[in-house]
Coordinates of N, CA, C and O and ligand atoms in Angstrom, one line a residue:
A11 N 93.8 133.9 47.9 CA 93.6 132.7 48.7 C 92.0 132.5 48.9 O 91.3 133.5 49.1
E12 N 91.6 131.3 49.0 CA 90.2 130.9 49.2 C 89.8 131.4 50.6 O 90.5 131.2 51.6
E13 N 88.7 132.1 50.6 CA 88.2 132.6 51.9 C 87.6 131.5 52.8 O 86.8 130.7 52.3
R14 N 88.0 131.5 54.0 CA 87.4 130.6 55.0 C 86.7 131.3 56.1 O 87.0 132.4 56.4
E15 N 85.8 130.5 56.7 CA 85.1 131.0 57.9 C 85.9 130.5 59.1 O 86.1 129.3 59.2
N16 N 86.4 131.5 59.8 CA 87.3 131.1 61.0 C 86.6 131.2 62.3 O 86.4 132.4 62.7
L17 N 86.3 130.1 62.9 CA 85.7 130.2 64.3 C 86.8 130.0 65.3 O 87.4 129.0 65.3
T18 N 87.0 131.1 66.1 CA 88.0 130.9 67.1 C 87.3 130.4 68.4 O 86.1 130.4 68.5
W19 N 88.1 130.1 69.4 CA 87.6 129.6 70.7 C 86.8 130.8 71.3 O 85.7 130.6 71.8
E20 N 87.3 132.0 71.2 CA 86.6 133.1 71.8 C 85.3 133.4 71.1 O 84.3 133.6 71.8
L21 N 85.3 133.3 69.7 CA 84.0 133.6 69.0 C 83.0 132.4 69.3 O 81.8 132.7 69.4
F22 N 83.5 131.2 69.4 CA 82.7 130.1 69.8 C 81.9 130.3 71.1 O 80.7 130.0 71.2
G23 N 82.6 131.0 72.0 CA 82.0 131.3 73.3 C 80.8 132.2 73.2 O 79.7 131.8 73.7
S24 N 80.9 133.2 72.4 CA 79.7 134.1 72.2 C 78.7 133.4 71.2 O 77.5 133.6 71.4
A25 N 79.1 132.7 70.2 CA 78.2 132.1 69.3 C 77.3 131.1 70.0 O 76.1 131.0 69.8
S26 N 77.9 130.3 70.9 CA 77.1 129.3 71.6 C 76.1 129.9 72.6 O 75.0 129.4 72.8
R27 N 76.5 131.0 73.2 CA 75.5 131.8 74.0 C 74.4 132.3 73.2 O 73.2 132.2 73.6
E28 N 74.7 132.8 72.0 CA 73.6 133.4 71.2 C 72.7 132.3 70.6 O 71.5 132.4 70.6
L29 N 73.3 131.1 70.3 CA 72.5 130.0 69.9 C 71.6 129.5 71.0 O 70.4 129.2 70.8
A30 N 72.1 129.5 72.2 CA 71.2 129.1 73.4 C 70.1 130.1 73.5 O 69.0 129.7 73.8
R31 N 70.4 131.4 73.3 CA 69.3 132.4 73.5 C 68.2 132.2 72.4 O 67.1 132.5 72.7
E32 N 68.6 131.8 71.2 CA 67.6 131.5 70.2 C 66.7 130.4 70.6 O 65.5 130.5 70.4
V33 N 67.3 129.3 71.2 CA 66.5 128.2 71.7 C 65.5 128.7 72.8 O 64.3 128.4 72.7
A34 N 66.1 129.4 73.7 CA 65.3 129.9 74.9 C 64.1 130.8 74.4 O 63.0 130.7 74.9
A35 N 64.5 131.7 73.5 CA 63.5 132.7 73.0 C 62.4 132.0 72.3 O 61.2 132.6 72.3
D36 N 62.6 130.9 71.7 CA 61.6 130.1 71.0 C 60.7 129.3 71.9 O 59.7 128.8 71.5
G37 N 61.1 129.3 73.2 CA 60.3 128.6 74.2 C 60.5 127.1 74.2 O 59.7 126.4 74.8
F38 N 61.5 126.7 73.5 CA 61.8 125.2 73.5 C 62.6 124.9 74.8 O 63.7 125.4 75.0
V39 N 62.1 124.0 75.6 CA 62.8 123.5 76.8 C 63.1 122.1 76.7 O 62.3 121.2 76.9
P40 N 64.3 121.8 76.2 CA 64.7 120.4 76.0 C 64.8 119.6 77.3 O 65.3 120.1 78.3
D41 N 64.4 118.3 77.2 CA 64.6 117.4 78.3 C 66.1 116.9 78.3 O 66.7 116.6 79.3
L42 N 66.6 116.8 77.1 CA 68.0 116.3 76.9 C 68.6 116.9 75.7 O 67.9 117.3 74.7
I43 N 69.9 117.0 75.7 CA 70.7 117.4 74.5 C 71.4 116.2 74.0 O 72.1 115.5 74.8
L44 N 71.3 115.9 72.7 CA 71.9 114.8 72.0 C 73.0 115.4 71.2 O 72.8 116.1 70.2
S45 N 74.3 115.2 71.5 CA 75.4 115.7 70.8 C 75.8 114.7 69.7 O 75.8 113.5 69.9
V46 N 76.3 115.3 68.6 CA 76.8 114.4 67.5 C 78.3 114.5 67.6 O 78.9 115.6 67.3
A47 N 79.0 113.5 68.0 CA 80.4 113.4 68.2 C 81.1 113.4 66.8 O 80.6 112.9 65.9
R48 N 82.2 114.1 66.7 CA 82.9 114.7 67.8 C 82.6 116.2 67.9 O 82.6 116.8 69.0
G49 N 82.4 116.9 66.8 CA 82.3 118.4 66.8 C 81.1 118.9 67.7 O 81.2 119.9 68.3
G50 N 80.1 118.1 67.7 CA 78.9 118.5 68.4 C 79.0 118.4 69.9 O 78.2 119.0 70.7
L51 N 80.1 117.8 70.4 CA 80.3 117.7 71.9 C 80.5 119.0 72.5 O 80.0 119.4 73.6
F52 N 81.3 119.9 71.8 CA 81.6 121.2 72.3 C 80.3 122.1 72.3 O 80.1 122.8 73.3
V53 N 79.5 121.9 71.3 CA 78.3 122.7 71.1 C 77.3 122.3 72.2 O 76.7 123.1 72.9
A54 N 77.2 120.9 72.4 CA 76.3 120.4 73.4 C 76.7 120.8 74.8 O 75.8 121.1 75.6
G55 N 77.9 120.8 75.1 CA 78.4 121.2 76.4 C 78.1 122.7 76.7 O 77.6 123.0 77.8
A56 N 78.3 123.5 75.7 CA 78.1 124.9 75.9 C 76.6 125.2 76.0 O 76.1 126.0 76.9
L57 N 75.8 124.5 75.2 CA 74.3 124.7 75.3 C 73.8 124.1 76.6 O 72.8 124.7 77.1
G58 N 74.4 123.0 77.0 CA 73.9 122.4 78.3 C 74.0 123.4 79.4 O 73.1 123.6 80.2
Y59 N 75.2 124.1 79.5 CA 75.3 125.1 80.6 C 74.4 126.3 80.4 O 73.7 126.7 81.3
A60 N 74.4 126.8 79.2 CA 73.6 128.0 78.9 C 72.1 127.8 79.1 O 71.4 128.7 79.5
L61 N 71.6 126.6 78.8 CA 70.2 126.3 78.9 C 69.9 125.6 80.2 O 68.7 125.2 80.4
D62 N 70.9 125.4 81.0 CA 70.7 124.7 82.3 C 70.1 123.3 82.1 O 69.2 122.9 82.8
V63 N 70.6 122.6 81.1 CA 70.3 121.2 80.9 C 71.5 120.3 81.2 O 72.6 120.5 80.7
K64 N 71.2 119.4 82.2 CA 72.3 118.5 82.6 C 72.3 117.2 81.9 O 73.3 116.4 82.0
N65 N 71.2 116.9 81.3 CA 71.1 115.6 80.7 C 71.6 115.6 79.2 O 71.0 116.0 78.3
L66 N 72.9 115.1 79.1 CA 73.6 115.2 77.8 C 73.8 113.7 77.3 O 74.3 112.9 78.1
H67 N 73.5 113.5 76.0 CA 73.8 112.2 75.4 C 74.7 112.4 74.2 O 74.8 113.5 73.7
V68 N 75.3 111.3 73.8 CA 76.2 111.4 72.7 C 75.9 110.3 71.6 O 75.5 109.2 72.0
M69 N 75.9 110.7 70.4 CA 75.8 109.8 69.3 C 77.1 109.9 68.4 O 77.5 111.0 68.2
N70 N 77.6 108.8 68.1 CA 78.8 108.8 67.2 C 78.5 108.5 65.8 O 78.0 107.5 65.5
V71 N 78.7 109.5 65.0 CA 78.4 109.4 63.5 C 79.7 109.7 62.8 O 80.3 110.7 63.0
E72 N 80.1 108.9 61.9 CA 81.2 109.1 61.1 C 81.0 108.9 59.6 O 80.1 108.1 59.2
F73 N 81.7 109.6 58.8 CA 81.6 109.5 57.3 C 82.7 108.5 56.8 O 82.7 108.1 55.7
Y74 N 83.6 108.1 57.7 CA 84.7 107.3 57.3 C 84.7 105.9 58.0 O 84.3 105.7 59.1
T75 N 85.1 104.9 57.2 CA 85.3 103.5 57.8 C 86.7 103.5 58.3 O 87.5 104.4 58.2
G76 N 87.0 102.3 58.9 CA 88.3 102.1 59.5 C 89.4 102.2 58.5 O 90.6 102.4 58.8
V77 N 89.1 102.0 57.2 CA 90.2 102.0 56.2 C 90.3 103.3 55.5 O 90.7 103.4 54.4
D78 N 89.8 104.4 56.2 CA 89.9 105.7 55.7 C 89.3 105.9 54.3 O 89.8 106.6 53.4
Q79 N 88.1 105.3 54.2 CA 87.4 105.5 52.9 C 86.1 106.2 53.2 O 85.4 105.9 54.1
R80 N 85.8 107.2 52.4 CA 84.6 108.0 52.6 C 83.4 107.2 52.1 O 83.4 106.6 51.0
L81 N 82.3 107.2 52.9 CA 81.1 106.4 52.5 C 80.1 107.4 51.8 O 80.2 108.6 51.9
D82 N 79.2 106.8 51.1 CA 78.1 107.6 50.5 C 77.2 108.2 51.6 O 76.7 109.3 51.4
L83 N 77.0 107.5 52.6 CA 76.2 108.0 53.7 C 76.9 107.9 55.0 O 77.8 107.0 55.2
P84 N 76.7 108.8 56.0 CA 77.3 108.6 57.3 C 76.7 107.4 58.0 O 75.6 107.0 57.8
V85 N 77.5 106.8 58.9 CA 77.1 105.7 59.7 C 77.2 105.9 61.1 O 78.0 106.7 61.6
M86 N 76.3 105.3 61.9 CA 76.3 105.4 63.3 C 77.3 104.4 63.9 O 77.3 103.2 63.5
L87 N 78.1 104.8 64.8 CA 79.1 103.9 65.4 C 78.6 103.6 66.8 O 78.0 104.5 67.5
P88 N 78.9 102.5 67.3 CA 78.5 102.1 68.7 C 79.3 103.0 69.7 O 80.4 103.3 69.4
P89 N 78.8 103.2 70.9 CA 77.5 102.8 71.4 C 76.4 103.7 70.8 O 76.5 104.9 70.8
V90 N 75.3 103.1 70.4 CA 74.1 103.8 69.9 C 73.3 104.2 71.2 O 73.2 103.4 72.1
P91 N 72.8 105.4 71.2 CA 72.0 105.8 72.4 C 70.8 104.9 72.6 O 70.2 104.4 71.7
N92 N 70.5 104.6 73.9 CA 69.4 103.8 74.3 C 68.1 104.5 74.0 O 67.9 105.6 74.5
V93 N 67.3 103.8 73.2 CA 66.0 104.4 72.8 C 65.1 104.7 74.0 O 64.4 105.7 74.0
V94 N 65.2 103.9 75.0 CA 64.4 104.1 76.2 C 64.8 105.5 76.8 O 63.9 106.2 77.3
D95 N 66.0 106.0 76.7 CA 66.4 107.3 77.2 C 65.7 108.4 76.5 O 65.6 109.5 77.0
L96 N 65.4 108.1 75.2 CA 64.9 109.2 74.4 C 63.3 109.2 74.3 O 62.7 110.2 73.9
T97 N 62.7 108.1 74.7 CA 61.3 107.9 74.5 C 60.5 109.1 75.1 O 60.6 109.4 76.3
R98 N 59.7 109.7 74.3 CA 58.7 110.8 74.7 C 59.5 112.0 75.3 O 58.9 112.8 76.0
K99 N 60.7 112.2 74.9 CA 61.5 113.3 75.4 C 61.5 114.4 74.4 O 61.4 114.2 73.2
K100 N 61.7 115.6 74.8 CA 62.0 116.7 73.9 C 63.5 116.8 73.8 O 64.3 117.1 74.8
V101 N 64.0 116.6 72.6 CA 65.4 116.4 72.3 C 66.0 117.6 71.5 O 65.4 117.9 70.4
L102 N 67.0 118.1 72.0 CA 67.8 119.1 71.2 C 69.1 118.5 70.7 O 69.9 118.1 71.4
V103 N 69.1 118.3 69.3 CA 70.3 117.7 68.7 C 71.3 118.8 68.5 O 71.0 119.9 67.9
A104 N 72.6 118.7 68.9 CA 73.6 119.7 68.8 C 74.7 119.2 67.9 O 75.3 118.2 68.2
D105 N 75.1 120.1 66.9 CA 76.2 119.7 66.1 C 76.9 121.0 65.7 O 76.4 122.1 65.9
D106 N 78.1 120.8 65.1 CA 78.9 122.0 64.7 C 78.4 122.6 63.4 O 78.2 123.8 63.3
V107 N 78.1 121.7 62.4 CA 77.7 122.3 61.1 C 76.8 121.3 60.4 O 77.0 120.1 60.4
A108 N 75.8 121.8 59.7 CA 75.0 121.0 58.8 C 75.5 121.4 57.4 O 75.3 122.5 57.0
D109 N 76.2 120.5 56.8 CA 76.8 120.8 55.5 C 75.9 120.2 54.4 O 75.0 120.9 53.9
T110 N 76.0 118.9 54.1 CA 75.0 118.2 53.2 C 73.8 118.0 54.0 O 72.7 117.9 53.4
G111 N 73.9 117.9 55.3 CA 72.8 117.6 56.2 C 72.6 116.1 56.4 O 71.7 115.7 57.2
A112 N 73.4 115.3 55.8 CA 73.2 113.8 55.8 C 73.4 113.3 57.3 O 72.7 112.4 57.7
T113 N 74.4 113.9 58.0 CA 74.6 113.4 59.4 C 73.4 113.7 60.3 O 72.9 112.9 61.0
L114 N 72.9 115.0 60.2 CA 71.8 115.3 61.0 C 70.5 114.6 60.6 O 69.6 114.3 61.4
K115 N 70.4 114.3 59.3 CA 69.2 113.6 58.9 C 69.2 112.2 59.5 O 68.1 111.7 60.0
L116 N 70.3 111.5 59.6 CA 70.5 110.2 60.2 C 70.1 110.3 61.7 O 69.3 109.5 62.2
V117 N 70.6 111.3 62.4 CA 70.3 111.5 63.8 C 68.8 111.8 64.0 O 68.2 111.2 64.9
R118 N 68.3 112.7 63.2 CA 66.9 113.1 63.4 C 66.0 111.9 63.1 O 65.0 111.7 63.8
D119 N 66.2 111.1 62.0 CA 65.4 110.0 61.7 C 65.5 108.9 62.8 O 64.5 108.3 63.1
F120 N 66.7 108.8 63.4 CA 66.9 107.8 64.5 C 66.0 108.2 65.7 O 65.3 107.3 66.3
C121 N 65.9 109.5 65.9 CA 65.0 110.0 67.1 C 63.6 110.0 66.8 O 62.7 109.7 67.6
A122 N 63.2 110.3 65.5 CA 61.8 110.7 65.2 C 60.8 109.7 65.6 O 59.7 110.1 66.0
D123 N 61.1 108.4 65.6 CA 60.1 107.4 65.9 C 59.8 107.3 67.4 O 58.8 106.8 67.8
H124 N 60.7 107.9 68.2 CA 60.6 107.6 69.6 C 60.3 108.9 70.5 O 59.6 108.8 71.5
V125 N 60.7 110.0 70.0 CA 60.7 111.2 70.9 C 59.4 112.0 70.7 O 58.7 111.9 69.7
A126 N 59.2 112.9 71.6 CA 58.0 113.8 71.5 C 58.3 115.0 70.6 O 57.4 115.4 69.8
D127 N 59.5 115.4 70.6 CA 59.9 116.6 69.8 C 61.4 116.5 69.5 O 62.2 116.3 70.5
V128 N 61.9 116.6 68.3 CA 63.3 116.7 68.1 C 63.6 117.9 67.2 O 63.0 118.2 66.2
R129 N 64.6 118.7 67.7 CA 65.0 119.9 67.0 C 66.5 120.0 66.9 O 67.1 119.4 67.8
C130 N 67.0 120.7 65.9 CA 68.4 120.7 65.7 C 69.0 122.1 65.9 O 68.4 123.1 65.4
A131 N 70.1 122.2 66.6 CA 70.8 123.4 66.8 C 72.3 123.2 66.3 O 72.9 122.3 66.7
V132 N 72.7 124.1 65.4 CA 74.0 124.1 64.9 C 74.6 125.5 64.9 O 73.9 126.5 64.8
V133 N 75.9 125.5 64.9 CA 76.6 126.8 64.8 C 76.5 127.3 63.4 O 76.2 128.5 63.2
Y134 N 76.8 126.4 62.4 CA 76.7 126.8 61.0 C 75.8 125.9 60.3 O 75.7 124.7 60.5
E135 N 75.1 126.5 59.3 CA 74.3 125.8 58.3 C 74.7 126.2 56.9 O 74.7 127.5 56.7
K136 N 74.9 125.3 56.0 CA 75.3 125.6 54.7 C 74.0 125.5 53.8 O 73.1 124.8 54.1
P137 N 74.0 126.3 52.7 CA 72.7 126.4 51.9 C 72.2 125.1 51.4 O 71.0 125.0 51.2
A138 N 73.1 124.1 51.1 CA 72.7 122.9 50.5 C 72.1 121.9 51.5 O 71.7 120.8 51.0
S139 N 72.2 122.2 52.7 CA 71.8 121.2 53.7 C 70.3 120.7 53.5 O 69.4 121.5 53.4
T140 N 70.2 119.4 53.5 CA 68.8 118.8 53.3 C 68.0 118.9 54.6 O 66.8 119.0 54.5
V141 N 68.7 119.0 55.7 CA 68.0 119.3 57.0 C 68.0 120.8 57.3 O 69.1 121.4 57.3
K142 N 66.9 121.3 57.5 CA 66.8 122.8 57.8 C 66.7 122.8 59.4 O 65.7 122.4 60.0
C143 N 67.8 123.3 60.0 CA 67.9 123.3 61.4 C 67.0 124.4 62.0 O 66.9 125.5 61.4
E144 N 66.4 124.1 63.1 CA 65.5 125.1 63.8 C 66.3 126.3 64.4 O 65.9 127.4 64.4
Y145 N 67.6 125.9 64.8 CA 68.4 127.0 65.4 C 69.8 127.0 64.8 O 70.5 126.0 64.8
V146 N 70.1 128.1 64.2 CA 71.4 128.3 63.5 C 72.0 129.6 63.9 O 71.3 130.7 63.9
W147 N 73.3 129.6 64.3 CA 74.0 130.8 64.6 C 74.3 131.6 63.4 O 74.1 132.8 63.3
K148 N 74.9 130.9 62.3 CA 75.3 131.6 61.2 C 75.2 130.7 59.9 O 75.5 129.6 60.0
R149 N 74.8 131.3 58.8 CA 74.8 130.6 57.5 C 76.0 131.0 56.7 O 76.4 132.2 56.6
T150 N 76.6 130.0 56.1 CA 77.7 130.2 55.2 C 77.8 129.1 54.2 O 77.3 128.0 54.4
D151 N 78.5 129.5 53.0 CA 78.8 128.4 52.1 C 80.3 128.1 52.0 O 80.8 127.4 51.2
R152 N 81.0 128.8 52.9 CA 82.5 128.6 52.9 C 82.9 127.3 53.7 O 82.1 126.8 54.5
W153 N 84.1 126.9 53.6 CA 84.7 125.9 54.4 C 85.0 126.6 55.8 O 85.5 127.7 55.8
I154 N 84.6 125.9 56.9 CA 84.8 126.4 58.2 C 86.0 125.8 58.9 O 86.1 124.6 58.9
N155 N 86.8 126.6 59.5 CA 87.8 126.1 60.4 C 87.2 126.2 61.8 O 86.9 127.3 62.3
F156 N 87.1 125.0 62.5 CA 86.7 125.0 63.9 C 87.9 125.0 64.8 O 88.9 124.4 64.5
P157 N 87.8 125.6 65.9 CA 88.9 125.7 66.8 C 89.4 124.3 67.3 O 90.6 124.1 67.5
W158 N 88.5 123.3 67.4 CA 88.8 122.0 67.9 C 89.4 121.1 66.8 O 90.0 120.1 67.2
S159 N 89.4 121.5 65.6 CA 89.9 120.6 64.5 C 90.8 121.3 63.6 O 91.3 120.7 62.6
V160 N 91.1 122.5 63.8 CA 92.0 123.3 62.9 C 93.4 122.8 63.0 O 94.2 122.9 62.0
L161 N 93.8 122.4 64.2 CA 95.2 121.9 64.4 C 95.3 120.4 64.2 O 94.3 119.7 64.5
P162 N 96.4 119.9 63.7 CA 96.5 118.4 63.6 C 96.6 117.8 65.0 O 97.0 118.5 66.0
P163 N 96.3 116.5 65.1 CA 96.5 115.8 66.4 C 98.0 115.9 66.8 O 98.8 116.1 66.0
V164 N 98.2 115.8 68.1 CA 99.5 115.8 68.6 C 100.2 114.4 68.5 O 101.4 114.2 68.9
V165 N 99.4 113.4 68.1 CA 100.0 112.1 67.9 C 99.8 111.7 66.4 O 99.1 112.3 65.7
E166 N 100.5 110.7 66.0 CA 100.3 110.1 64.7 C 98.9 109.6 64.6 O 98.3 109.2 65.6
R167 N 98.4 109.5 63.4 CA 97.0 109.0 63.3 C 96.8 107.6 63.9 O 97.5 106.7 63.5
A168 N 95.8 107.5 64.8 CA 95.6 106.2 65.5 C 95.1 105.2 64.5 O 94.4 105.5 63.6
G169 N 95.6 104.0 64.7 CA 95.2 102.8 63.9 C 95.7 102.8 62.5 O 95.3 102.0 61.7
Q170 N 96.6 103.7 62.2 CA 97.1 103.7 60.8 C 98.6 103.5 60.8 O 99.3 104.1 61.6
V171 N 99.0 102.6 59.9 CA 100.4 102.4 59.7 C 100.9 103.5 58.8 O 100.3 103.7 57.7
L172 N 101.8 104.3 59.2 CA 102.2 105.4 58.4 C 103.1 105.0 57.3 O 104.3 104.7 57.5
D173 N 102.6 104.9 56.1 CA 103.3 104.6 54.8 C 104.1 103.3 54.9 O 104.5 102.8 55.9
A174 N 104.3 102.8 53.7 CA 105.2 101.6 53.6 C 106.4 102.0 52.8 O 106.5 103.1 52.3
Ligands
5GP230 P1 77.1 116.8 56.7 O1 77.6 116.9 55.3 O2 76.7 115.4 57.1 O3 76.1 117.8 57.1 O4 78.4 117.2 57.6 C1 79.1 116.1 58.2 C2 80.4 116.6 58.9 O5 81.3 117.0 57.9 C3 80.2 117.7 59.9 O6 79.7 117.4 61.1 C4 81.7 118.2 60.0 O7 82.4 117.3 60.9 C5 82.2 118.0 58.6 N1 82.1 119.2 57.8 C6 81.2 119.6 56.9 N2 81.5 120.9 56.5 C7 82.6 121.3 57.2 C8 83.4 122.5 57.2 O8 83.1 123.5 56.5 N3 84.5 122.6 58.0 C9 84.8 121.5 58.8 N4 85.9 121.6 59.6 N5 84.1 120.3 58.8 C10 83.0 120.3 58.0

């Protein structure tokens, strides 16, 4: 069987603490944490508590359109964060994994024109990622099972008519 990287809820607890310690040890004191929904919400919440940052923002980025089609590039979904909230701030972008890096590149580029400093923290970074994250808990080239997405939804897929 193909080997997978299995992140359990318990392991995520210690991974996020270690990730926070990396940020703190580097002397980076973010004004706000920008999470990339949905996987980045868990990471941002954990980092927010561990780094004592209460100012959390969300960006919605998806690879899929409403018709379940994969795009060449990830797209930002509304609501887009208010640029005024980011202006001249030190921003820590939080996400679950940098795989191709396309998602984080979009977020980083969105921030770059406005903020004082933007850095990325991820639980996992894969070798092919075009964005090299400043803070990484673990590097892997395997497929990762995350505790928040390893199980299927408890409902039928929203917005989809199940088969004809
Ligand atoms: P990107 O290729 O833009 O760096 O990654 C985009 C998104 O693809 C990630 O935020 C994540 O939701 C999903 N993804 C990429 N690699 C993996 C993986 O190994 N496991 C899971 N569960 N999702 C992944």
